[in-house]
Amino acid sequence: MFDLEIYELIFIGMFVVAFIFGFIAQQKQFCFSGSIKDYLQIKSTKRASSVVMAMIVAIISTQLFVYFYDIDLSSSSYFKNNINYFAIIIGGALFGAGMMIADGCSSRSIVKFAQGDTNALITLLFIAIFAFASTRGVLAQGVNSVINNEFLISISSYITNFQINIYFVLIVLFTILLFLTKKIKRAISLYDGMIIGLLVGVSWFLTGYLALEDFENTIQVQAISFVYPSAKTLEFFTFFEITELSIGVCLVVGAMFGAYFSTFFNKKYSFGCTSQITFNKLKYNIIGGSLMGVGGIMAIGCTVGQGLSGVSTLLFSSFLAIISIGVSGFITGKILHKKDRLPMCFLFEWDDEKKNKPINYEI
């Protein structure tokens, strides 16, 4: 009855992966940019701890899948030849600034839209438009002139895009996690980071191992990402008759459906407070989305695409990308915070810090 091709099973599998991602991200409001905002606003490190936990689990699960199933990650986009670190740094800086200006990165915008923030749809549309424009549209020539600049590539070639030792990376990340949590028992509450990190490993397995059984269709080895997939989703729905379904479309649609389904079980995160924002939020969504669309292409990924999927490969360039995104996001967040342009609708604190405090999610 259900005689499916292998590539169709992979599409379904990646949709399920994204569905679970969206569900968990909505339940716990998992967010890279939000973790920066939490610290700037109330010095909370809870969501930042979830992000670091996701990195740790993504690395461990991916490397275990690579070891036991002999998955070749070198054919993924992260291992591209003639790497340009300058483009990655510039792209990361653009993306980091954009995610704070728009109040959410690409994956966060998907979740926010699914749970009722219509402004997040504007962000998603401009991410998709500018990502498409940067790859195949009016901005492609300019963006490619930076990415493929021979002088910048020649300078970058002095440092090979090597894989960092996994033990060194894990020691650093566990140290950061301990610093952020302060108490070891708090790590148990970070199940959102654990699940999302595991999803990265599963996605590498689906596209890197299961896809080898399909001799008729070529499926690129890839994991979870949302910037270029947003452009592919826009292309798919715009040129449906001439554009084939892709993994990128499955990721975006799956995450959106997962986050929406989650709202039936978790209704407390609504965005009524956005109506009280006095500054031009729409302008910020447009500017932020545009910066993320261009930046995500230049940096070869977003906070999830590089921060989890890329980092799980242990490549130097991926760590450079997420550091660039983080530094730019932090600086932009501080500037916005000083200008009172960093809205925060909900409090995200450790459970043991909420004792004797009234339950109030809006500030």
Short mmCIF file of C-alpha atoms in Angstrom, two decimals:
data_model
loop_
_atom_site.label_atom_id
_atom_site.label_comp_id
_atom_site.label_asym_id
_atom_site.label_seq_id
_atom_site.Cartn_x
_atom_site.Cartn_y
_atom_site.Cartn_z
CA MET A 1 0.00 0.00 0.00
CA PHE A 2 2.78 2.41 0.92
CA ASP A 3 5.47 1.43 -1.56
CA LEU A 4 7.74 4.44 -1.07
CA GLU A 5 11.07 5.17 -2.70
CA ILE A 6 14.09 5.64 -0.44
CA TYR A 7 14.33 9.35 -1.20
CA GLU A 8 10.66 9.72 -0.23
CA LEU A 9 11.36 7.99 3.08
CA ILE A 10 14.23 10.41 3.67
CA PHE A 11 11.97 13.38 2.94
CA ILE A 12 9.42 12.02 5.42
CA GLY A 13 12.17 11.35 7.95
CA MET A 14 13.53 14.90 7.69
CA PHE A 15 9.99 16.27 7.98
CA VAL A 16 9.55 14.29 11.21
CA VAL A 17 12.93 15.52 12.49
CA ALA A 18 11.90 19.12 11.80
CA PHE A 19 8.43 18.52 13.30
CA ILE A 20 10.00 17.34 16.56
CA PHE A 21 12.44 20.28 16.43
CA GLY A 22 9.56 22.75 16.10
CA PHE A 23 7.55 21.02 18.82
CA ILE A 24 10.40 21.07 21.35
CA ALA A 25 11.52 24.59 20.38
CA GLN A 26 8.00 25.87 21.07
CA GLN A 27 7.59 23.96 24.32
CA LYS A 28 10.80 25.33 25.83
CA GLN A 29 11.27 28.40 23.58
CA PHE A 30 14.70 27.16 22.49
CA CYS A 31 16.51 30.10 20.93
CA PHE A 32 20.06 31.31 20.27
CA SER A 33 19.17 34.99 20.04
CA GLY A 34 16.82 34.63 22.99
CA SER A 35 19.65 33.28 25.13
CA ILE A 36 21.62 36.48 24.47
CA LYS A 37 18.57 38.63 25.19
CA ASP A 38 17.89 36.77 28.45
CA TYR A 39 21.37 37.53 29.71
CA LEU A 40 21.26 41.19 28.69
CA GLN A 41 17.81 41.72 30.21
CA ILE A 42 17.74 39.66 33.39
CA LYS A 43 21.16 37.91 33.51
CA SER A 44 19.45 34.55 33.01
CA THR A 45 21.55 31.71 31.54
CA LYS A 46 18.85 29.06 31.24
CA ARG A 47 18.28 29.20 27.50
CA ALA A 48 21.99 29.68 26.85
CA SER A 49 22.58 26.45 28.75
CA SER A 50 20.10 24.64 26.50
CA VAL A 51 21.97 25.91 23.44
CA VAL A 52 25.31 24.64 24.77
CA MET A 53 23.73 21.31 25.72
CA ALA A 54 22.37 21.01 22.17
CA MET A 55 25.87 21.59 20.79
CA ILE A 56 27.34 18.91 23.02
CA VAL A 57 24.71 16.29 22.13
CA ALA A 58 24.84 17.23 18.44
CA ILE A 59 28.60 16.66 18.36
CA ILE A 60 28.50 13.37 20.29
CA SER A 61 25.53 11.91 18.39
CA THR A 62 26.91 12.96 14.99
CA GLN A 63 30.35 11.55 15.63
CA LEU A 64 28.85 8.28 16.91
CA PHE A 65 26.75 7.95 13.75
CA VAL A 66 29.83 8.74 11.65
CA TYR A 67 31.86 6.10 13.47
CA PHE A 68 29.32 3.26 13.50
CA TYR A 69 27.79 3.83 10.06
CA ASP A 70 30.85 5.17 8.26
CA ILE A 71 29.07 8.35 7.18
CA ASP A 72 31.11 10.61 4.91
CA LEU A 73 30.38 14.23 5.92
CA SER A 74 32.95 15.62 3.48
CA SER A 75 30.34 15.91 0.73
CA SER A 76 28.28 18.36 2.80
CA SER A 77 28.40 22.09 2.12
CA TYR A 78 30.48 22.70 5.23
CA PHE A 79 33.49 20.98 3.65
CA LYS A 80 33.48 23.23 0.58
CA ASN A 81 36.76 23.79 -1.25
CA ASN A 82 38.47 27.20 -1.25
CA ILE A 83 36.97 28.28 2.05
CA ASN A 84 36.77 32.03 2.61
CA TYR A 85 36.93 32.78 6.32
CA PHE A 86 36.40 36.49 5.73
CA ALA A 87 33.05 35.82 4.03
CA ILE A 88 32.06 33.56 6.92
CA ILE A 89 32.96 36.22 9.49
CA ILE A 90 31.13 38.95 7.56
CA GLY A 91 28.12 36.70 6.99
CA GLY A 92 28.07 35.67 10.64
CA ALA A 93 28.21 39.31 11.73
CA LEU A 94 25.32 40.21 9.43
CA PHE A 95 23.26 37.28 10.66
CA GLY A 96 24.01 38.00 14.32
CA ALA A 97 22.97 41.64 13.97
CA GLY A 98 19.88 40.66 12.00
CA MET A 99 18.62 38.11 14.50
CA MET A 100 18.72 40.67 17.33
CA ILE A 101 17.16 43.44 15.26
CA ALA A 102 14.32 41.14 14.15
CA ASP A 103 14.05 39.64 17.65
CA GLY A 104 14.69 36.08 16.52
CA CYS A 105 16.77 34.02 14.12
CA SER A 106 15.33 31.94 11.27
CA SER A 107 14.27 28.94 13.38
CA ARG A 108 12.95 31.21 16.13
CA SER A 109 10.88 33.17 13.61
CA ILE A 110 9.28 29.92 12.45
CA VAL A 111 8.27 29.10 16.03
CA LYS A 112 7.08 32.63 16.80
CA PHE A 113 4.92 32.74 13.69
CA ALA A 114 3.44 29.31 14.48
CA GLN A 115 2.42 30.49 17.94
CA GLY A 116 0.83 33.75 16.88
CA ASP A 117 3.42 36.45 16.16
CA THR A 118 2.45 37.72 12.69
CA ASN A 119 5.50 40.01 12.57
CA ALA A 120 7.67 36.88 12.51
CA LEU A 121 6.15 36.01 9.12
CA ILE A 122 7.60 39.26 7.74
CA THR A 123 11.00 38.22 9.05
CA LEU A 124 10.70 34.78 7.45
CA LEU A 125 9.66 36.23 4.10
CA PHE A 126 12.60 38.63 4.00
CA ILE A 127 15.02 35.90 5.07
CA ALA A 128 13.76 33.80 2.17
CA ILE A 129 13.72 36.66 -0.35
CA PHE A 130 17.23 37.87 0.44
CA ALA A 131 18.64 34.34 0.69
CA PHE A 132 17.21 33.61 -2.76
CA ALA A 133 18.47 36.96 -4.07
CA SER A 134 21.94 36.15 -2.70
CA THR A 135 22.13 32.80 -4.48
CA ARG A 136 20.18 33.19 -7.70
CA GLY A 137 18.85 36.76 -7.77
CA VAL A 138 19.87 40.37 -7.98
CA LEU A 139 22.38 40.14 -5.11
CA ALA A 140 24.05 36.94 -6.31
CA GLN A 141 26.84 38.62 -8.26
CA GLY A 142 27.81 40.89 -5.38
CA VAL A 143 27.63 38.16 -2.75
CA ASN A 144 29.55 35.69 -4.92
CA SER A 145 32.23 38.31 -5.57
CA VAL A 146 32.91 38.32 -1.83
CA ILE A 147 32.57 34.58 -1.23
CA ASN A 148 34.73 33.65 -4.22
CA ASN A 149 37.22 36.51 -3.92
CA GLU A 150 40.57 34.98 -4.87
CA PHE A 151 42.61 37.31 -2.66
CA LEU A 152 40.52 36.55 0.46
CA ILE A 153 40.57 32.83 -0.35
CA SER A 154 44.35 32.86 -0.74
CA ILE A 155 44.75 34.50 2.68
CA SER A 156 42.29 32.04 4.20
CA SER A 157 44.26 29.12 2.72
CA TYR A 158 47.05 29.73 5.26
CA ILE A 159 44.75 28.06 7.80
CA THR A 160 43.24 24.83 6.52
CA ASN A 161 39.62 24.14 7.41
CA PHE A 162 40.60 21.42 9.86
CA GLN A 163 38.47 19.41 12.25
CA ILE A 164 39.11 20.37 15.85
CA ASN A 165 39.85 17.58 18.31
CA ILE A 166 36.55 16.34 19.74
CA TYR A 167 37.90 15.93 23.27
CA PHE A 168 39.16 19.52 23.33
CA VAL A 169 35.80 20.81 22.05
CA LEU A 170 33.76 18.80 24.54
CA ILE A 171 35.95 19.86 27.48
CA VAL A 172 35.48 23.52 26.52
CA LEU A 173 31.72 23.13 26.04
CA PHE A 174 31.23 21.19 29.28
CA THR A 175 33.20 23.89 31.11
CA ILE A 176 30.97 26.58 29.60
CA LEU A 177 27.88 24.55 30.51
CA LEU A 178 29.03 24.20 34.11
CA PHE A 179 29.69 27.94 34.28
CA LEU A 180 26.23 28.74 32.91
CA THR A 181 24.25 26.28 35.02
CA LYS A 182 26.17 26.91 38.27
CA LYS A 183 24.49 23.77 39.66
CA ILE A 184 24.96 20.34 38.08
CA LYS A 185 21.38 19.27 38.88
CA ARG A 186 20.09 22.01 36.58
CA ALA A 187 21.46 20.12 33.58
CA ILE A 188 18.59 17.61 33.94
CA SER A 189 16.09 20.31 32.96
CA LEU A 190 17.85 20.92 29.65
CA TYR A 191 16.07 18.12 27.83
CA ASP A 192 15.19 20.46 24.97
CA GLY A 193 18.88 20.87 24.15
CA MET A 194 19.43 17.11 24.44
CA ILE A 195 16.60 16.26 22.03
CA ILE A 196 17.45 18.97 19.51
CA GLY A 197 21.11 17.95 19.56
CA LEU A 198 20.14 14.33 18.94
CA LEU A 199 17.97 15.41 16.00
CA VAL A 200 21.07 16.80 14.31
CA GLY A 201 22.77 13.41 14.53
CA VAL A 202 19.66 11.65 13.21
CA SER A 203 19.47 14.01 10.23
CA TRP A 204 23.09 13.21 9.31
CA PHE A 205 22.19 9.51 9.49
CA LEU A 206 19.18 9.93 7.22
CA THR A 207 20.97 11.90 4.51
CA GLY A 208 24.43 10.39 4.94
CA TYR A 209 23.67 6.69 5.37
CA LEU A 210 20.11 5.86 4.33
CA ALA A 211 20.48 7.95 1.17
CA LEU A 212 23.31 5.69 -0.03
CA GLU A 213 20.72 3.00 -0.69
CA ASP A 214 19.09 5.16 -3.34
CA PHE A 215 20.94 4.63 -6.62
CA GLU A 216 18.58 6.71 -8.75
CA ASN A 217 18.41 10.00 -6.82
CA THR A 218 21.30 12.04 -5.51
CA ILE A 219 20.64 13.49 -2.06
CA GLN A 220 23.20 15.85 -0.61
CA VAL A 221 24.47 14.95 2.83
CA GLN A 222 23.02 17.59 5.12
CA ALA A 223 21.52 18.22 8.54
CA ILE A 224 19.19 20.86 10.00
CA SER A 225 19.37 24.41 8.69
CA PHE A 226 16.81 27.13 7.92
CA VAL A 227 18.17 30.04 5.86
CA TYR A 228 18.75 28.51 2.42
CA PRO A 229 15.86 26.08 3.05
CA SER A 230 13.64 29.15 3.55
CA ALA A 231 14.64 30.33 0.07
CA LYS A 232 13.94 26.87 -1.35
CA THR A 233 10.54 26.85 0.35
CA LEU A 234 9.66 30.22 -1.16
CA GLU A 235 10.81 28.95 -4.55
CA PHE A 236 8.82 25.74 -4.19
CA PHE A 237 5.53 27.45 -3.40
CA THR A 238 6.13 30.14 -6.02
CA PHE A 239 7.23 27.88 -8.89
CA PHE A 240 5.45 24.70 -7.83
CA GLU A 241 5.15 23.15 -11.28
CA ILE A 242 8.84 23.51 -12.15
CA THR A 243 10.47 23.20 -8.74
CA GLU A 244 10.91 19.83 -7.05
CA LEU A 245 10.30 19.13 -3.39
CA SER A 246 13.54 19.22 -1.42
CA ILE A 247 14.80 18.45 2.06
CA GLY A 248 14.95 22.17 2.76
CA VAL A 249 11.23 22.52 2.16
CA CYS A 250 10.56 19.53 4.43
CA LEU A 251 12.61 21.17 7.19
CA VAL A 252 10.85 24.53 7.11
CA VAL A 253 7.32 23.13 6.75
CA GLY A 254 7.98 20.40 9.30
CA ALA A 255 9.28 22.84 11.92
CA MET A 256 6.33 25.15 11.37
CA PHE A 257 3.79 22.34 11.73
CA GLY A 258 5.60 20.98 14.79
CA ALA A 259 5.63 24.35 16.52
CA TYR A 260 1.96 24.94 15.66
CA PHE A 261 0.94 21.50 16.95
CA SER A 262 2.85 22.23 20.16
CA THR A 263 0.73 25.33 20.83
CA PHE A 264 -2.25 23.09 21.57
CA PHE A 265 -0.35 21.80 24.61
CA ASN A 266 1.53 24.97 25.53
CA LYS A 267 -0.63 28.08 25.22
CA LYS A 268 1.19 30.43 27.58
CA TYR A 269 3.54 31.84 24.94
CA SER A 270 1.40 34.29 23.00
CA PHE A 271 2.52 37.61 21.63
CA GLY A 272 -0.08 40.05 22.84
CA CYS A 273 2.70 42.18 24.31
CA THR A 274 3.98 43.02 20.82
CA SER A 275 0.94 45.23 20.29
CA GLN A 276 2.24 47.47 23.08
CA ILE A 277 5.59 48.10 21.38
CA THR A 278 5.83 51.78 20.49
CA PHE A 279 8.72 51.69 18.00
CA ASN A 280 8.40 50.57 14.36
CA LYS A 281 8.66 46.80 14.85
CA LEU A 282 7.78 46.05 11.22
CA LYS A 283 10.83 47.98 10.04
CA TYR A 284 13.02 45.96 12.39
CA ASN A 285 11.56 42.69 11.07
CA ILE A 286 12.32 43.72 7.48
CA ILE A 287 15.86 44.89 8.20
CA GLY A 288 16.68 41.93 10.44
CA GLY A 289 15.27 39.38 8.01
CA SER A 290 17.19 40.91 5.11
CA LEU A 291 20.47 40.83 7.01
CA MET A 292 19.90 37.21 8.01
CA GLY A 293 19.07 36.19 4.45
CA VAL A 294 22.35 37.56 3.08
CA GLY A 295 24.41 36.68 6.15
CA GLY A 296 23.16 33.10 6.32
CA ILE A 297 24.27 32.46 2.74
CA MET A 298 27.70 34.01 3.26
CA ALA A 299 28.24 32.17 6.55
CA ILE A 300 27.04 28.84 5.07
CA GLY A 301 24.31 28.56 7.64
CA CYS A 302 22.39 30.09 10.51
CA THR A 303 22.48 29.61 14.27
CA VAL A 304 21.16 26.09 13.77
CA GLY A 305 22.82 25.41 10.41
CA GLN A 306 26.27 26.37 11.65
CA GLY A 307 25.76 26.50 15.41
CA LEU A 308 24.52 22.90 15.63
CA SER A 309 24.81 21.07 12.29
CA GLY A 310 28.08 22.70 11.28
CA VAL A 311 29.62 22.51 14.73
CA SER A 312 28.75 18.79 14.90
CA THR A 313 31.27 18.23 12.07
CA LEU A 314 33.97 19.79 14.30
CA LEU A 315 35.11 22.04 11.45
CA PHE A 316 37.07 25.17 12.32
CA SER A 317 34.98 27.27 9.91
CA SER A 318 31.72 26.34 11.68
CA PHE A 319 33.05 27.41 15.06
CA LEU A 320 34.29 30.62 13.45
CA ALA A 321 30.80 31.21 12.02
CA ILE A 322 28.89 30.70 15.27
CA ILE A 323 31.41 32.81 17.23
CA SER A 324 30.97 35.60 14.69
CA ILE A 325 27.18 35.29 14.97
CA GLY A 326 27.35 35.29 18.78
CA VAL A 327 29.70 38.28 19.11
CA SER A 328 27.74 40.35 16.60
CA GLY A 329 24.47 39.36 18.26
CA PHE A 330 25.74 40.33 21.70
CA ILE A 331 27.04 43.73 20.56
CA THR A 332 23.85 44.49 18.61
CA GLY A 333 21.76 43.33 21.56
CA LYS A 334 23.58 45.67 23.95
CA ILE A 335 23.02 48.61 21.61
CA LEU A 336 19.32 47.79 21.25
CA HIS A 337 18.99 47.26 25.00
CA LYS A 338 20.40 50.71 25.73
CA LYS A 339 17.92 52.23 23.28
CA ASP A 340 15.06 50.22 24.82
CA ARG A 341 14.56 48.42 21.51
CA LEU A 342 14.98 44.89 22.81
CA PRO A 343 11.47 43.69 23.71
CA MET A 344 11.04 40.80 26.10
CA CYS A 345 7.59 39.30 26.50
CA PHE A 346 8.42 36.34 28.75
CA LEU A 347 10.79 35.49 31.58
CA PHE A 348 13.04 32.46 31.24
CA GLU A 349 14.63 31.63 34.57
CA TRP A 350 15.84 28.50 36.33
CA ASP A 351 13.05 26.71 38.17
CA ASP A 352 14.87 26.97 41.48
CA GLU A 353 15.08 30.76 41.06
CA LYS A 354 11.32 31.13 40.59
CA LYS A 355 10.51 30.15 44.17
CA ASN A 356 8.77 32.88 46.15
CA LYS A 357 8.29 34.87 42.92
CA PRO A 358 4.92 35.66 41.38
CA ILE A 359 4.23 33.95 38.05
CA ASN A 360 4.36 36.74 35.47
CA TYR A 361 5.68 36.10 32.00
CA GLU A 362 5.23 39.57 30.61
CA ILE A 363 7.61 42.38 31.42
#
